């Protein structure tokens, strides 16, 4: 960890605390009506005296507490398993300005672990219910809910937070968030302005495994720097799924993606829910039929659950430990009293307990945070399909549905775009053309947009002979 930059970051924040404290004196103090004697004693013990683990520059004071209570603004992304715990942990640690974003509504299958929800809440937005619960239970705490996708909020929204905590189960959403925070960084003459850094704390659990990590965007390894740590999610080509299945997964994918929307077995507009046993049973039966048709064996109930199975499996540690670890990191950074986790902790309780902390390193040519345009090496005779395949299968890029544009003969041209059906149809013939036939030249820039990042990524096309 770059200690100097972290110190600068702390200094910037400390100044804000001083400004605020001065303002409070002028205003005659804020004086929350809901305070009572000794309410924050458990927090003061960490902030008003030093200890063996405090940051070397830490000076015990009463200012840190007022910063945490009055100014510090935290964004929690996800109000599911991790999010419920996180909100409770943060609110009890003295963070009172919290926003929470979640696009989901409560399902009955969530109630076993997402403890802020009750049977009467089923069908309501998770963010709204979680915020109401915390606000009514913890006096003075103000949780603001956003029943939205993270992609529906813009940079002005994200810029207002001191720290962002992610409790997401999707790699794509994590990468998008990572890209958003990187886009907020300000460089002056190539030097990063520490005031523009919003730390990202990311927690994830999968079955009996979990991880917590602290990212200072632009300073320490970002999500994309360590993309190789995530298993690549296999995307099967649509034509294979639709007409030439060879694997049991192809049959299951066919039922999930094509048959469900076509047959609407549980009524029009009902989305397939991987947590609902009746839905999965339907998928399982239809997948078996499809597999039998093509003489494919190996379709199982477990496979029919798709990726969802991983997220249903909850343990004491994955549900409690990781949100707690993330909330502790928020506390350490918000109070500046302790050095944050450096920077990646993994946890595993498959065979007894195992935890390990290591420093994930920044990748010099990271496509997200290095600010170095990446080179793409292809022969002029390579097809656009080859470029597309590279973008989606390369372990360091793992894009989902890249849209490629380039300036050809002075005109901005969409070479391929998947997300809009009419444009996909129009640009599909380009995939079988060579780069030369498309009018591309060596050294040319290709702009690629993808769901994994809010920013368009620039690549330089290098022709190999
Ligand atoms: Zn990076």
XYZ file of C-alpha atoms and ligand atoms in Angstrom:
466
model
C 0.000 0.000 0.000
C 1.227 3.428 -0.857
C 1.464 4.870 2.663
C 2.086 8.390 1.463
C -1.040 8.478 -0.666
C -3.092 6.967 2.105
C -1.787 9.618 4.487
C -2.733 12.319 1.983
C -6.181 10.820 1.754
C -6.494 10.899 5.556
C -5.235 14.465 5.697
C -7.843 15.592 3.190
C -10.549 13.976 5.293
C -9.177 15.365 8.541
C -9.439 18.875 7.136
C -13.086 18.270 6.356
C -13.627 17.186 9.960
C -12.018 20.366 11.253
C -14.180 22.500 8.966
C -17.240 20.699 10.156
C -16.338 20.984 13.816
C -15.824 24.728 13.400
C -19.178 25.008 11.685
C -20.844 23.105 14.508
C -19.433 25.517 17.062
C -20.930 28.408 15.086
C -24.255 26.637 14.817
C -24.168 25.826 18.503
C -23.761 22.112 17.862
C -26.127 19.748 16.185
C -27.493 18.098 19.335
C -29.427 15.067 18.189
C -32.528 14.662 20.343
C -32.126 10.908 20.255
C -28.728 10.831 21.981
C -28.412 9.394 25.440
C -25.609 9.204 27.964
C -22.980 6.668 26.983
C -24.599 5.835 23.660
C -21.314 5.794 21.736
C -19.032 4.561 24.501
C -18.228 1.373 22.594
C -17.041 3.464 19.622
C -15.250 6.075 21.730
C -13.013 3.373 23.147
C -11.500 3.044 19.675
C -11.352 6.732 18.841
C -10.399 8.483 22.035
C -7.403 6.434 23.062
C -4.633 4.761 21.128
C -3.727 1.111 21.208
C -1.267 -1.409 19.830
C -3.033 -1.589 16.469
C -3.789 2.077 15.832
C -2.434 3.860 12.778
C 1.071 5.333 13.366
C -0.247 8.881 12.779
C -3.370 8.397 14.849
C -4.105 11.064 17.428
C -6.905 10.242 19.850
C -9.599 12.902 19.665
C -13.325 13.493 19.834
C -13.418 14.790 16.253
C -13.451 11.398 14.617
C -16.715 10.476 16.281
C -18.404 13.657 15.118
C -17.161 12.996 11.592
C -18.599 9.490 11.698
C -21.916 10.583 13.161
C -22.534 13.787 11.247
C -20.603 13.890 8.001
C -19.509 10.489 6.839
C -21.740 9.259 4.034
C -21.630 5.612 3.054
C -23.203 3.837 0.127
C -24.178 0.193 0.504
C -24.785 -1.631 -2.746
C -27.122 -4.574 -2.402
C -29.691 -5.107 0.345
C -29.637 -8.892 0.223
C -27.775 -11.350 2.443
C -24.648 -9.223 2.823
C -26.492 -5.905 2.591
C -28.865 -6.529 5.529
C -25.964 -7.374 7.807
C -23.867 -4.488 6.533
C -26.599 -1.920 7.140
C -27.099 -3.116 10.692
C -23.341 -3.255 11.407
C -22.697 0.219 9.984
C -25.657 1.806 11.756
C -24.524 0.383 15.095
C -20.932 1.566 14.465
C -22.019 5.190 14.395
C -22.532 5.709 10.660
C -25.780 7.615 10.315
C -25.802 8.797 6.703
C -26.257 5.691 4.633
C -27.707 5.177 1.178
C -28.625 1.735 -0.104
C -29.172 0.663 -3.706
C -30.939 -2.550 -4.665
C -33.057 -3.384 -7.690
C -34.718 -6.500 -6.241
C -37.972 -7.138 -4.455
C -38.308 -9.475 -1.497
C -39.043 -13.104 -2.183
C -40.270 -15.546 0.428
C -37.069 -17.570 -0.013
C -35.008 -14.589 1.220
C -36.544 -14.640 4.678
C -34.273 -17.354 6.104
C -31.229 -15.085 6.108
C -32.154 -11.544 5.124
C -33.239 -10.713 8.619
C -34.542 -7.194 8.042
C -37.462 -8.655 6.083
C -40.711 -10.202 7.349
C -43.387 -12.268 5.574
C -45.566 -9.148 5.215
C -42.769 -7.496 3.183
C -42.735 -10.087 0.385
C -43.018 -8.319 -2.965
C -41.777 -4.948 -1.682
C -38.399 -3.463 -2.732
C -35.548 -4.733 -0.572
C -33.929 -1.290 -0.364
C -37.118 0.372 0.949
C -37.873 -2.271 3.559
C -34.273 -2.480 4.787
C -34.078 1.317 5.121
C -37.407 1.534 6.986
C -36.326 -1.200 9.383
C -32.970 0.373 10.258
C -34.430 3.892 10.515
C -37.168 2.821 12.912
C -34.893 0.616 15.002
C -31.765 2.775 15.331
C -32.612 6.329 16.453
C -30.890 9.100 14.501
C -29.857 6.818 11.660
C -30.954 7.926 8.215
C -30.867 5.268 5.531
C -31.978 6.504 2.108
C -33.194 3.702 -0.197
C -32.816 3.571 -3.984
C -34.915 0.895 -5.655
C -32.785 0.978 -8.800
C -30.027 -0.648 -10.778
C -26.561 0.724 -10.039
C -26.366 1.584 -13.750
C -29.360 3.938 -13.403
C -27.433 6.262 -11.079
C -24.840 8.652 -12.405
C -21.475 9.980 -11.310
C -22.933 12.974 -9.442
C -24.735 10.460 -7.268
C -21.669 8.295 -6.586
C -19.380 11.275 -6.007
C -21.201 12.292 -2.806
C -19.990 9.277 -0.792
C -16.903 8.868 1.363
C -16.818 5.096 1.085
C -18.747 2.564 -0.997
C -19.385 -0.984 0.194
C -20.419 -3.644 -2.275
C -22.328 -6.743 -1.249
C -23.112 -7.992 -4.730
C -23.353 -11.467 -6.174
C -22.528 -10.447 -9.715
C -19.066 -9.982 -11.156
C -20.431 -7.761 -13.933
C -22.039 -5.364 -11.450
C -18.840 -5.285 -9.361
C -16.779 -4.467 -12.402
C -19.219 -1.741 -13.405
C -18.960 -0.183 -9.940
C -15.175 -0.452 -10.091
C -15.215 1.287 -13.487
C -17.471 4.038 -12.152
C -15.119 4.819 -9.246
C -12.129 4.803 -11.586
C -13.933 7.286 -13.855
C -14.296 9.686 -10.889
C -10.530 9.911 -10.368
C -8.915 13.248 -11.149
C -5.370 13.338 -12.475
C -3.455 16.590 -12.540
C -0.422 16.367 -14.834
C -0.533 12.618 -14.490
C -0.621 12.784 -10.690
C -3.629 11.349 -8.929
C -5.558 13.790 -6.731
C -6.141 11.803 -3.503
C -9.276 13.854 -2.833
C -10.954 12.196 -5.809
C -10.502 8.686 -4.412
C -13.560 6.935 -3.034
C -12.496 3.691 -1.351
C -14.416 0.599 -2.416
C -14.904 -2.228 0.022
C -16.033 -5.396 -1.619
C -17.386 -8.472 0.064
C -18.452 -11.652 -1.596
C -19.471 -15.095 -0.484
C -19.949 -18.221 -2.469
C -21.103 -21.284 -0.609
C -18.492 -21.921 2.054
C -16.005 -19.451 0.663
C -15.811 -15.713 0.985
C -13.603 -12.737 0.491
C -13.333 -9.164 1.668
C -11.130 -6.634 0.019
C -10.280 -2.967 0.207
C -9.692 -1.040 -2.990
C -8.356 2.496 -3.239
C -9.155 3.113 -6.912
C -6.091 4.256 -8.812
C -3.823 3.294 -5.888
C -4.304 -0.382 -5.144
C -5.357 -3.387 -7.215
C -8.816 -2.899 -8.665
C -11.413 -5.549 -9.486
C -10.194 -5.861 -13.068
C -6.538 -6.142 -11.967
C -7.453 -9.451 -10.352
C -10.054 -10.603 -12.827
C -8.206 -13.870 -13.303
C -9.242 -14.777 -9.747
C -12.841 -15.105 -10.876
C -13.663 -18.233 -12.800
C -14.612 -17.218 -16.315
C -18.363 -17.485 -16.740
C -18.975 -19.598 -19.748
C -21.312 -18.072 -22.292
C -22.613 -20.493 -24.857
C -23.217 -19.146 -28.337
C -26.933 -18.714 -28.965
C -26.893 -20.820 -32.121
C -25.478 -23.794 -30.188
C -28.125 -23.466 -27.537
C -30.932 -23.034 -30.043
C -30.085 -25.667 -32.613
C -26.986 -27.762 -31.910
C -26.814 -28.669 -28.213
C -23.958 -31.010 -27.282
C -23.734 -30.656 -23.502
C -26.308 -30.958 -20.704
C -25.590 -27.262 -19.962
C -26.732 -26.336 -23.482
C -30.113 -28.008 -22.843
C -30.559 -26.260 -19.503
C -29.532 -22.922 -20.932
C -32.083 -23.464 -23.726
C -34.871 -23.910 -21.183
C -33.736 -20.943 -19.053
C -33.266 -18.534 -21.914
C -35.677 -19.554 -24.660
C -38.345 -21.904 -23.379
C -39.246 -20.033 -20.186
C -40.082 -16.720 -21.899
C -41.883 -18.607 -24.699
C -44.091 -20.848 -22.546
C -44.456 -18.655 -19.418
C -45.355 -21.775 -17.376
C -46.164 -19.767 -14.227
C -48.102 -16.985 -15.955
C -47.120 -14.169 -18.279
C -44.340 -11.933 -16.988
C -43.271 -14.230 -14.123
C -39.461 -14.222 -14.067
C -37.602 -17.471 -13.555
C -36.499 -17.584 -9.937
C -33.506 -19.816 -9.191
C -34.564 -19.908 -5.522
C -37.998 -21.340 -6.321
C -38.049 -25.170 -6.261
C -41.170 -25.327 -8.485
C -39.487 -23.239 -11.157
C -36.335 -25.336 -11.048
C -38.352 -28.551 -11.178
C -39.973 -27.250 -14.373
C -36.565 -26.345 -15.835
C -35.236 -29.768 -14.864
C -38.090 -31.680 -16.577
C -37.939 -29.610 -19.769
C -34.126 -29.892 -19.888
C -34.407 -33.700 -19.594
C -36.849 -33.749 -22.513
C -34.561 -31.564 -24.603
C -31.536 -33.707 -23.746
C -33.385 -36.903 -24.671
C -34.235 -35.406 -28.048
C -30.511 -34.924 -28.805
C -29.249 -38.075 -27.016
C -27.463 -36.034 -24.385
C -27.012 -37.378 -20.872
C -25.986 -35.694 -17.629
C -28.830 -33.236 -16.965
C -29.327 -33.095 -13.194
C -31.536 -31.106 -10.848
C -28.459 -29.424 -9.439
C -27.220 -28.312 -12.858
C -30.729 -27.043 -13.628
C -30.370 -24.516 -10.833
C -27.734 -22.718 -12.885
C -25.431 -20.410 -10.961
C -28.079 -19.764 -8.362
C -27.172 -22.749 -6.218
C -24.037 -21.062 -4.963
C -25.976 -18.203 -3.478
C -28.534 -20.288 -1.670
C -25.969 -22.001 0.450
C -25.436 -19.893 3.533
C -23.263 -20.510 6.551
C -22.768 -18.649 9.768
C -19.440 -17.385 8.533
C -20.426 -16.343 5.057
C -23.479 -14.488 6.317
C -22.010 -12.867 9.400
C -18.272 -12.774 9.048
C -17.980 -11.034 5.697
C -20.368 -8.170 6.307
C -18.655 -7.730 9.677
C -15.235 -7.712 8.029
C -16.446 -5.135 5.485
C -18.084 -2.955 8.159
C -14.837 -3.070 10.170
C -12.950 -1.793 7.143
C -15.445 1.054 6.750
C -14.922 1.922 10.395
C -11.125 1.840 10.054
C -11.106 4.096 6.997
C -13.867 6.451 8.167
C -12.247 6.966 11.559
C -8.653 6.970 10.173
C -7.740 5.255 13.415
C -6.442 2.015 11.930
C -4.650 0.811 8.823
C -7.143 -0.776 6.463
C -6.906 -4.385 5.350
C -4.030 -4.739 2.916
C -5.857 -5.685 0.842
C -7.507 -9.055 0.195
C -8.789 -11.578 2.689
C -10.033 -14.977 1.692
C -11.952 -17.331 3.886
C -12.871 -20.938 3.474
C -14.758 -23.288 5.772
C -15.153 -26.322 3.563
C -12.677 -28.339 5.672
C -12.537 -26.669 9.082
C -11.569 -22.990 9.039
C -9.001 -21.213 6.964
C -8.344 -17.548 6.398
C -5.549 -15.889 4.564
C -4.733 -12.276 3.797
C -2.542 -11.164 0.963
C -1.752 -8.039 -0.975
C -3.251 -8.267 -4.444
C -0.968 -6.339 -6.758
C -1.969 -3.817 -9.369
C -1.670 -5.077 -12.884
C 0.587 -2.772 -14.844
C -1.524 -2.886 -17.978
C -4.922 -3.332 -16.309
C -7.546 -2.443 -18.873
C -9.609 -0.613 -16.235
C -7.180 1.316 -14.016
C -3.813 1.600 -15.754
C -4.751 4.447 -18.123
C -2.690 2.706 -20.780
C -4.675 1.876 -23.929
C -4.436 -1.842 -24.586
C -3.060 -3.222 -27.780
C -4.965 -5.829 -29.725
C -2.729 -7.952 -31.940
C -4.442 -9.400 -34.979
C -3.513 -10.175 -38.565
C -5.253 -8.052 -41.229
C -6.821 -11.314 -42.404
C -8.377 -11.996 -38.969
C -12.135 -11.748 -38.851
C -14.080 -9.383 -36.643
C -15.482 -12.520 -34.986
C -11.927 -13.334 -33.786
C -11.681 -9.933 -32.122
C -15.088 -10.439 -30.512
C -14.094 -13.893 -29.271
C -10.902 -12.492 -27.795
C -12.758 -9.741 -25.913
C -15.193 -12.224 -24.368
C -12.875 -15.149 -23.629
C -9.622 -13.425 -22.596
C -9.184 -14.057 -18.857
C -8.203 -10.451 -18.243
C -11.132 -8.891 -20.125
C -14.084 -11.305 -19.821
C -16.510 -8.957 -21.562
C -20.133 -9.983 -21.927
C -21.572 -8.385 -25.076
C -18.999 -5.942 -26.417
C -20.094 -3.306 -28.923
C -17.243 -2.334 -31.225
C -17.024 0.986 -33.042
C -14.227 2.556 -35.058
C -13.616 5.588 -37.215
C -13.400 4.366 -40.778
C -12.662 6.878 -43.538
C -13.532 9.742 -41.239
C -16.877 8.271 -40.224
C -17.798 6.765 -36.893
C -18.969 3.271 -37.690
C -20.574 0.614 -35.510
C -18.863 -2.618 -36.477
C -20.877 -4.860 -34.202
C -23.484 -4.307 -31.522
C -25.348 -7.109 -29.806
C -27.714 -5.460 -27.352
C -30.167 -3.954 -29.875
C -31.729 -6.664 -32.071
C -32.098 -4.524 -35.212
C -28.490 -3.272 -35.052
C -27.247 -6.783 -34.274
C -28.973 -8.025 -37.400
C -27.546 -5.216 -39.511
C -23.980 -5.573 -38.193
C -23.838 -9.381 -37.975
C -22.417 -9.795 -41.523
C -19.355 -7.777 -40.356
C -18.369 -10.623 -38.049
C -17.360 -12.837 -40.965
C -15.452 -10.027 -42.725
C -11.715 -9.591 -42.267
C -10.355 -6.519 -40.515
C -8.898 -5.383 -43.825
C -12.226 -5.757 -45.605
C -13.800 -3.613 -42.919
C -11.379 -0.834 -43.797
C -9.447 -1.001 -40.528
C -5.782 -0.094 -40.463
C -2.860 -0.832 -38.148
C -2.555 1.563 -35.192
C -6.230 2.383 -35.425
C -8.304 2.885 -32.292
C -11.245 0.621 -31.548
C -13.823 1.836 -29.022
C -15.487 -0.956 -27.093
C -18.514 -0.560 -24.845
C -19.636 -3.352 -22.547
C -21.900 -3.927 -19.553
C -18.850 -4.542 -17.366
C -17.912 -0.859 -17.281
C -19.629 2.521 -17.569
C -16.710 3.842 -19.634
C -15.995 3.122 -23.274
C -12.681 1.324 -23.504
C -10.130 2.231 -26.137
C -7.976 -0.396 -27.780
C -5.233 0.082 -30.338
C -5.316 -2.312 -33.226
C -1.843 -3.646 -34.019
C -1.525 -5.629 -37.216
C 0.668 -8.681 -37.110
C 1.930 -10.111 -40.338
Zn -6.923 -2.419 -12.304
